[in-house]
Amino acid sequence: HADRLHIVRSSIRTQQQRKQQRQQQRGATMADPEETAQFKFGNPLPFSEPSWYDSRNESPYYTDAHRHFRARMREFVDKEVIPNVDAWERDGIPREAFRKAGQVGLLPTILGWPEDAVTQPRPEGFDGLFLIIAMDELCRCASGGIVWGLLGGLGIGAPPIAHYGSDEMRQRVLRPCLDGEKNIALAVSEATAGSDIANLSTTAREEGDFYVINGLKKWITCGMFADYYTVAARTGGKGMMGISLILVERERAGVSTREMDCMGAKGSGTAFVEFDEVKVPKENYIGDVTCLLRNFVTERLGIAIQANRFARVCLTESIEYAKRRKAFGKKLEDQPVVRQKIAEMAKRVETTHAFIESLAFRIVAQERRGDDWFDSILRIGAEAGLAKVAATDTFEFCAREAAMIHGGNSYVKGNRIESLYRHVLSLAIPGGSSDVIIDASARLALKGML
């Protein structure tokens, strides 16, 4: 009996020693959170920022120029945007906010910084990855209405003018928009033609040196406060190829707007825009329907960036909440089911962000080689559509899982998760609803258009 007792005690001591050794080894390999924080730009919590925000993580995409611009955007969003989200969603975005967004370089970046239409010089090392940084940083405000209000109309309404408009039009329209003095909106969607733009009914008939435009547009982002509208109207026969883009100034007789009360995106000025015998000179003609094709690709990439950062915010909010909330005698972060949710959210956010970065870098590389920009954009059309669907699906998943982690708090106004959940559909439907985009991407891929 004494021998058996000795063996048991010896075994217990051995197990305790091994346990202590394992703890010491883990302590040697696990970094102190405070020590880790010094390497991270922004929020030090895991998965709260893109991986390259940790200086220990090498990236093939980003340079010091990108890091300097990132700091510039972070400061602007933290000081000028986030503290004003509630007021701007309620009362609208003030003109001074647009001016500051122009001065800091946010507005020019969204349009590729066309030097002939921007007051300040283009930053050294500027490329398409600056746009990812600008969008991603702004979306930390977690308000679709503020993101769309500041950038939505400009990001989709101005590119056709930037790439196809006359020199006179670029100076008259782009410069004040990029300086934050004026606003522009893209007027394409109608009550019976959302994703199906070939079914547009707005017309532009020729009368001498003018077009006379008639039609009602719906779901027009920034429509309430836009000074200019890039209008898709039928100048020819039926179908897609009968559509053209024409610039219409708000001040022209026959232009009227009516605000839409939507589930989310407060502050974006989403509106009905009606054109009743609106007469515009033929000099306002921008181009045929092919002007829209590039727009669709870049719009979907922009939505993907926005949706994925919103998903990341849901993840960050969940991690923060799990670290302080207790249930059933222990913190949520110690509950296996909560850790599973956090891991699933992180998996989707990180993989989607990597997909978006790879597509953006391909565009940058093609531009550096001097490839035709239109062909370059069209080549990633199918993948841009899939990235948009992947990001909006990720956002929907993370919003739901974050709501489950936050419980009843996520159902109360003033909670970030409640607000974000109301933005899920505002990203899954615009730019082509998910079902339409999935089918279109598959058709393009099967035809070899990659």
C-alpha positions as CSV (number, residue, x, y, z in Angstrom):
1,H,0.0,0.0,0.0
2,A,2.9,2.4,0.9
3,D,4.5,1.6,-2.5
4,R,1.3,2.4,-4.4
5,L,0.9,5.6,-2.5
6,H,4.5,6.7,-3.3
7,I,3.9,5.9,-7.0
8,V,0.7,8.0,-7.0
9,R,2.3,11.0,-5.3
10,S,5.3,10.8,-7.6
11,S,3.0,10.7,-10.6
12,I,1.1,13.8,-9.3
13,R,4.4,15.7,-8.8
14,T,5.5,14.8,-12.3
15,Q,2.3,16.0,-13.8
16,Q,2.5,19.3,-11.8
17,Q,6.1,19.8,-13.0
18,R,5.1,19.2,-16.6
19,K,2.2,21.6,-16.2
20,Q,4.5,24.3,-14.9
21,Q,6.9,23.8,-17.7
22,R,4.2,24.1,-20.3
23,Q,3.0,27.3,-18.6
24,Q,6.5,28.7,-18.6
25,Q,6.9,27.8,-22.3
26,R,3.7,29.4,-23.2
27,G,4.6,32.5,-21.2
28,A,7.9,32.7,-23.2
29,T,6.1,32.5,-26.6
30,M,2.9,34.5,-25.8
31,A,3.4,38.2,-26.2
32,D,2.3,40.7,-23.6
33,P,-0.8,42.6,-24.9
34,E,0.8,45.9,-24.0
35,E,4.0,44.9,-25.8
36,T,2.0,43.7,-28.8
37,A,0.0,47.0,-29.0
38,Q,3.2,49.0,-29.8
39,F,3.4,47.2,-33.2
40,K,-0.2,47.8,-34.1
41,F,-1.7,50.8,-35.8
42,G,-5.2,51.6,-34.5
43,N,-7.2,49.2,-32.4
44,P,-4.9,46.5,-30.8
45,L,-7.7,43.9,-30.4
46,P,-7.3,40.9,-32.6
47,F,-8.8,41.2,-36.1
48,S,-9.9,44.8,-35.5
49,E,-7.7,46.1,-38.3
50,P,-6.4,44.7,-41.5
51,S,-3.3,42.4,-41.0
52,W,-0.9,44.9,-42.5
53,Y,-1.7,47.4,-39.7
54,D,0.6,45.3,-37.5
55,S,4.1,46.4,-38.4
56,R,5.4,42.8,-37.9
57,N,3.3,41.6,-40.8
58,E,5.0,42.1,-44.1
59,S,2.7,43.0,-47.1
60,P,3.6,42.9,-50.8
61,Y,1.1,45.7,-51.5
62,Y,1.8,48.6,-49.1
63,T,4.6,51.1,-48.8
64,D,5.4,54.0,-46.5
65,A,3.3,56.2,-48.8
66,H,0.3,54.1,-48.0
67,R,1.1,54.1,-44.3
68,H,1.4,57.9,-44.2
69,F,-1.9,58.3,-46.0
70,R,-3.5,55.8,-43.6
71,A,-2.5,57.9,-40.6
72,R,-3.9,61.0,-42.4
73,M,-7.3,59.3,-43.0
74,R,-7.4,57.9,-39.4
75,E,-7.0,61.3,-37.9
76,F,-9.6,62.9,-40.2
77,V,-12.2,60.2,-39.4
78,D,-11.5,60.2,-35.7
79,K,-11.7,64.0,-35.4
80,E,-14.2,65.1,-38.0
81,V,-16.5,62.2,-38.7
82,I,-17.1,59.8,-35.8
83,P,-18.0,62.4,-33.3
84,N,-20.6,63.9,-35.7
85,V,-22.3,60.7,-36.9
86,D,-25.5,61.0,-34.9
87,A,-26.0,64.7,-35.8
88,W,-25.2,64.2,-39.5
89,E,-27.6,61.2,-39.7
90,R,-30.3,63.4,-38.2
91,D,-29.7,66.8,-39.8
92,G,-27.6,66.0,-42.9
93,I,-23.9,66.5,-43.6
94,P,-22.8,70.1,-43.5
95,R,-21.0,71.8,-46.4
96,E,-17.9,72.3,-44.2
97,A,-17.5,68.6,-43.8
98,F,-17.3,68.1,-47.6
99,R,-14.7,70.9,-47.8
100,K,-12.6,69.2,-45.1
101,A,-13.0,65.9,-46.9
102,G,-11.7,67.5,-50.0
103,Q,-8.8,69.2,-48.3
104,V,-7.6,66.1,-46.6
105,G,-7.6,64.2,-49.9
106,L,-10.6,61.9,-49.2
107,L,-12.7,63.1,-52.1
108,P,-9.9,63.2,-54.7
109,T,-8.8,59.7,-53.8
110,I,-12.2,58.2,-54.5
111,L,-11.9,59.5,-58.1
112,G,-8.3,58.5,-58.6
113,W,-7.0,62.0,-57.9
114,P,-7.3,63.5,-61.4
115,E,-4.6,66.2,-61.2
116,D,-6.2,68.5,-63.7
117,A,-9.3,68.8,-61.5
118,V,-7.9,68.8,-58.0
119,T,-6.5,71.8,-56.2
120,Q,-3.9,70.1,-54.1
121,P,-1.1,68.0,-55.6
122,R,-1.4,64.2,-55.8
123,P,0.5,62.5,-52.9
124,E,3.8,60.8,-53.8
125,G,3.3,57.0,-54.5
126,F,-0.4,57.4,-55.1
127,D,-2.1,54.4,-56.6
128,G,-5.4,52.5,-56.5
129,L,-4.7,51.0,-53.0
130,F,-5.1,54.5,-51.6
131,L,-8.8,54.1,-52.4
132,I,-9.1,50.9,-50.3
133,I,-7.4,52.7,-47.4
134,A,-9.6,55.8,-47.7
135,M,-12.9,53.8,-47.9
136,D,-11.9,51.3,-45.2
137,E,-10.9,54.1,-42.8
138,L,-14.1,56.1,-43.4
139,C,-16.2,53.0,-42.9
140,R,-15.0,52.8,-39.3
141,C,-17.7,55.3,-38.6
142,A,-20.2,52.4,-39.0
143,S,-22.8,54.6,-40.7
144,G,-23.8,53.7,-44.2
145,G,-25.6,57.0,-44.5
146,I,-22.5,59.1,-43.7
147,V,-20.3,57.0,-46.0
148,W,-22.8,57.3,-48.8
149,G,-23.5,61.0,-48.1
150,L,-19.8,61.9,-48.3
151,L,-18.7,59.5,-51.1
152,G,-21.6,57.7,-52.6
153,G,-22.8,60.2,-55.1
154,L,-19.3,61.3,-56.0
155,G,-18.0,57.7,-56.3
156,I,-20.5,56.6,-58.9
157,G,-21.8,59.9,-60.4
158,A,-18.4,61.5,-61.2
159,P,-16.4,58.7,-62.9
160,P,-18.2,59.0,-66.3
161,I,-17.4,62.7,-66.4
162,A,-13.8,62.1,-65.3
163,H,-13.2,59.5,-68.1
164,Y,-15.6,60.6,-70.9
165,G,-16.6,64.2,-70.2
166,S,-15.2,67.2,-72.1
167,D,-12.4,69.3,-70.7
168,E,-14.9,72.1,-70.0
169,M,-17.3,69.7,-68.2
170,R,-14.4,68.3,-66.1
171,Q,-13.4,71.8,-64.9
172,R,-17.0,73.0,-64.4
173,V,-18.2,69.9,-62.5
174,L,-15.4,67.8,-61.2
175,R,-13.3,70.6,-59.6
176,P,-16.0,72.0,-57.3
177,C,-17.1,68.4,-56.4
178,L,-13.6,67.3,-55.5
179,D,-13.1,70.5,-53.5
180,G,-16.2,69.8,-51.5
181,E,-18.1,72.8,-52.8
182,K,-20.6,70.9,-54.9
183,N,-22.2,67.5,-55.0
184,I,-23.1,65.0,-57.8
185,A,-25.3,61.9,-58.0
186,L,-25.8,59.1,-60.5
187,A,-29.4,58.8,-61.6
188,V,-29.9,55.4,-63.1
189,S,-32.4,53.3,-61.1
190,E,-36.1,53.5,-61.6
191,A,-39.1,51.9,-59.9
192,T,-39.2,49.2,-62.6
193,A,-35.5,49.1,-63.4
194,G,-33.1,48.5,-60.6
195,S,-30.6,45.7,-61.5
196,D,-32.3,45.5,-64.9
197,I,-31.0,48.8,-66.4
198,A,-31.8,47.7,-69.9
199,N,-35.5,48.3,-69.0
200,L,-35.0,52.0,-68.2
201,S,-37.9,54.2,-69.3
202,T,-36.5,57.7,-68.8
203,T,-36.1,59.3,-72.2
204,A,-34.0,62.1,-73.8
205,R,-35.5,63.2,-77.1
206,E,-33.6,65.5,-79.4
207,E,-34.9,69.0,-80.1
208,G,-32.4,71.0,-82.2
209,D,-29.3,71.7,-80.1
210,F,-30.9,70.3,-76.9
211,Y,-32.1,67.1,-75.2
212,V,-35.5,67.1,-73.5
213,I,-35.5,64.6,-70.6
214,N,-38.5,63.0,-69.0
215,G,-38.6,60.3,-66.3
216,L,-38.6,59.4,-62.6
217,K,-35.6,58.1,-60.9
218,K,-35.7,56.2,-57.6
219,W,-33.2,55.3,-54.8
220,I,-30.8,58.1,-55.9
221,T,-28.0,58.4,-53.4
222,C,-27.3,62.1,-52.6
223,G,-30.2,63.0,-54.7
224,M,-31.6,65.4,-52.2
225,F,-28.6,67.7,-52.1
226,A,-26.8,67.0,-55.4
227,D,-26.0,70.0,-57.6
228,Y,-25.5,67.7,-60.7
229,Y,-27.0,64.5,-61.9
230,T,-25.4,62.0,-64.3
231,V,-28.6,60.7,-65.8
232,A,-29.1,57.5,-67.7
233,A,-31.7,58.1,-70.3
234,R,-32.9,56.4,-73.5
235,T,-31.7,58.3,-76.6
236,G,-32.1,55.3,-78.9
237,G,-34.1,52.1,-79.2
238,K,-35.0,49.3,-76.8
239,G,-32.4,47.5,-74.7
240,M,-29.1,48.4,-73.1
241,M,-27.5,50.0,-76.2
242,G,-30.2,52.6,-76.5
243,I,-29.1,54.2,-73.2
244,S,-26.9,57.3,-72.9
245,L,-25.5,59.3,-70.0
246,I,-26.3,63.0,-69.9
247,L,-25.3,65.7,-67.3
248,V,-28.3,67.6,-65.8
249,E,-27.8,70.5,-63.5
250,R,-30.2,70.7,-60.5
251,E,-31.0,74.3,-61.3
252,R,-32.7,73.5,-64.6
253,A,-36.4,74.0,-64.8
254,G,-38.3,70.7,-64.4
255,V,-35.9,69.0,-62.0
256,S,-37.5,68.1,-58.6
257,T,-36.6,65.8,-55.7
258,R,-38.5,64.0,-52.9
259,E,-36.7,62.4,-50.0
260,M,-37.1,58.6,-49.4
261,D,-37.4,57.3,-45.9
262,C,-35.3,54.1,-46.0
263,M,-34.5,51.5,-43.3
264,G,-30.8,52.6,-43.1
265,A,-28.4,55.0,-44.8
266,K,-29.7,58.0,-42.9
267,G,-27.9,61.2,-44.0
268,S,-27.3,60.0,-47.5
269,G,-30.0,62.1,-49.1
270,T,-31.6,59.1,-50.9
271,A,-34.3,60.5,-53.1
272,F,-36.8,60.3,-56.0
273,V,-35.5,62.6,-58.7
274,E,-38.0,63.6,-61.4
275,F,-37.2,65.2,-64.8
276,D,-40.2,66.9,-66.4
277,E,-39.5,68.3,-69.8
278,V,-36.0,69.2,-68.6
279,K,-34.1,70.9,-71.4
280,V,-30.3,70.5,-71.5
281,P,-27.8,71.5,-74.3
282,K,-26.2,68.6,-76.3
283,E,-22.8,69.7,-74.9
284,N,-24.0,67.9,-71.7
285,Y,-23.9,64.5,-73.4
286,I,-21.3,62.3,-71.6
287,G,-21.3,59.1,-73.6
288,D,-23.1,55.9,-74.4
289,V,-24.0,53.0,-72.1
290,T,-20.4,51.6,-72.1
291,C,-19.6,54.5,-69.7
292,L,-21.6,52.6,-67.1
293,L,-19.8,49.3,-67.4
294,R,-16.6,50.5,-65.7
295,N,-18.8,52.2,-63.1
296,F,-20.5,48.9,-62.2
297,V,-17.2,47.2,-61.5
298,T,-15.7,50.0,-59.3
299,E,-19.0,50.5,-57.6
300,R,-19.1,46.8,-56.6
301,L,-15.5,46.9,-55.3
302,G,-16.4,50.0,-53.2
303,I,-19.5,48.3,-51.7
304,A,-17.3,45.3,-50.9
305,I,-14.8,47.4,-49.0
306,Q,-17.6,49.1,-47.1
307,A,-19.4,45.9,-46.3
308,N,-16.3,44.2,-45.1
309,R,-15.3,47.0,-42.8
310,F,-18.8,47.1,-41.3
311,A,-18.4,43.3,-40.7
312,R,-15.1,44.0,-39.0
313,V,-16.7,46.6,-36.8
314,C,-19.3,43.9,-35.8
315,L,-16.4,41.6,-35.0
316,T,-14.6,44.2,-32.9
317,E,-17.7,45.2,-31.0
318,S,-18.3,41.5,-30.2
319,I,-14.7,41.0,-29.0
320,E,-14.9,44.0,-26.8
321,Y,-18.3,43.0,-25.4
322,A,-17.2,39.4,-24.8
323,K,-14.2,40.6,-22.7
324,R,-16.3,42.5,-20.3
325,R,-19.8,40.8,-20.2
326,K,-20.3,37.9,-17.8
327,A,-23.0,35.2,-18.1
328,F,-23.4,31.9,-16.2
329,G,-20.5,32.7,-13.9
330,K,-17.8,33.6,-16.4
331,K,-17.0,36.1,-19.2
332,L,-18.4,35.5,-22.6
333,E,-14.9,35.1,-24.0
334,D,-14.6,32.0,-21.8
335,Q,-17.7,30.4,-23.4
336,P,-16.8,28.0,-26.2
337,V,-19.9,28.9,-28.2
338,V,-19.0,32.6,-28.2
339,R,-15.4,31.9,-29.2
340,Q,-16.8,29.8,-32.1
341,K,-18.8,32.8,-33.3
342,I,-15.8,35.1,-33.1
343,A,-13.6,32.7,-35.0
344,E,-16.2,32.3,-37.7
345,M,-16.6,36.0,-38.1
346,A,-12.8,36.6,-38.2
347,K,-12.4,33.8,-40.8
348,R,-14.8,35.5,-43.2
349,V,-13.7,39.0,-42.7
350,E,-10.0,38.2,-43.2
351,T,-10.5,36.1,-46.3
352,T,-12.8,38.6,-47.9
353,H,-10.4,41.5,-47.2
354,A,-7.6,39.5,-48.8
355,F,-9.7,38.9,-51.9
356,I,-10.5,42.6,-52.2
357,E,-6.8,43.5,-51.8
358,S,-5.8,41.0,-54.5
359,L,-8.3,42.5,-57.0
360,A,-7.2,46.1,-56.3
361,F,-3.6,45.2,-56.7
362,R,-4.2,43.6,-60.1
363,I,-5.8,46.9,-61.3
364,V,-2.8,48.8,-59.9
365,A,-0.3,46.4,-61.6
366,Q,-2.2,46.7,-64.9
367,E,-2.1,50.5,-64.8
368,R,1.6,50.4,-64.0
369,R,2.1,48.3,-67.1
370,G,0.2,50.8,-69.2
371,D,-2.6,48.4,-70.0
372,D,-5.9,49.9,-71.3
373,W,-7.8,50.8,-68.2
374,F,-11.2,49.9,-69.7
375,D,-10.1,46.4,-70.6
376,S,-8.4,46.0,-67.2
377,I,-11.5,46.9,-65.4
378,L,-13.8,44.7,-67.5
379,R,-11.4,41.7,-67.0
380,I,-12.1,41.7,-63.2
381,G,-15.9,42.3,-63.7
382,A,-16.9,38.8,-62.7
383,E,-14.6,38.7,-59.7
384,A,-15.6,42.2,-58.5
385,G,-19.2,41.0,-58.5
386,L,-18.3,37.9,-56.5
387,A,-16.2,40.1,-54.1
388,K,-19.3,42.3,-53.5
389,V,-21.5,39.3,-52.8
390,A,-18.9,37.7,-50.5
391,A,-18.5,40.9,-48.5
392,T,-22.2,41.6,-48.1
393,D,-22.8,38.0,-47.1
394,T,-19.9,38.3,-44.6
395,F,-21.5,41.5,-43.3
396,E,-24.9,39.9,-42.9
397,F,-23.4,36.9,-41.1
398,C,-21.3,39.1,-38.7
399,A,-24.2,41.4,-38.0
400,R,-26.4,38.4,-37.0
401,E,-23.7,36.8,-34.9
402,A,-22.8,40.0,-33.2
403,A,-26.5,40.5,-32.4
404,M,-26.5,37.1,-30.8
405,I,-23.5,37.9,-28.7
406,H,-24.9,41.3,-27.6
407,G,-28.3,39.8,-26.9
408,G,-31.1,42.3,-26.1
409,N,-28.7,45.2,-26.3
410,S,-28.5,44.8,-30.0
411,Y,-32.2,45.5,-30.4
412,V,-32.0,48.9,-28.7
413,K,-31.6,52.2,-30.6
414,G,-28.2,53.7,-30.0
415,N,-26.4,50.3,-30.1
416,R,-23.9,50.1,-33.0
417,I,-25.0,46.5,-33.8
418,E,-28.6,47.6,-34.1
419,S,-27.6,50.4,-36.5
420,L,-25.3,48.1,-38.6
421,Y,-27.9,45.4,-38.9
422,R,-30.3,47.9,-40.6
423,H,-27.6,48.6,-43.2
424,V,-27.2,45.0,-44.4
425,L,-29.8,45.2,-47.2
426,S,-28.5,48.7,-48.2
427,L,-25.3,47.0,-49.4
428,A,-26.6,43.6,-50.6
429,I,-29.1,45.2,-53.0
430,P,-27.5,48.3,-54.6
431,G,-24.9,47.8,-57.3
432,G,-26.8,44.7,-58.4
433,S,-28.6,42.4,-55.9
434,S,-26.7,39.3,-54.8
435,D,-28.8,36.8,-56.9
436,V,-28.4,38.9,-60.0
437,I,-24.6,39.4,-59.5
438,I,-23.9,35.8,-58.8
439,D,-25.6,34.7,-62.0
440,A,-24.0,37.5,-64.0
441,S,-20.5,36.6,-62.7
442,A,-21.0,33.0,-63.5
443,R,-22.1,33.8,-67.1
444,L,-19.1,36.1,-67.6
445,A,-16.7,33.4,-66.2
446,L,-18.2,30.6,-68.3
447,K,-17.8,32.8,-71.4
448,G,-14.1,33.2,-70.6
449,M,-14.4,36.9,-69.8
450,L,-11.8,36.9,-66.9
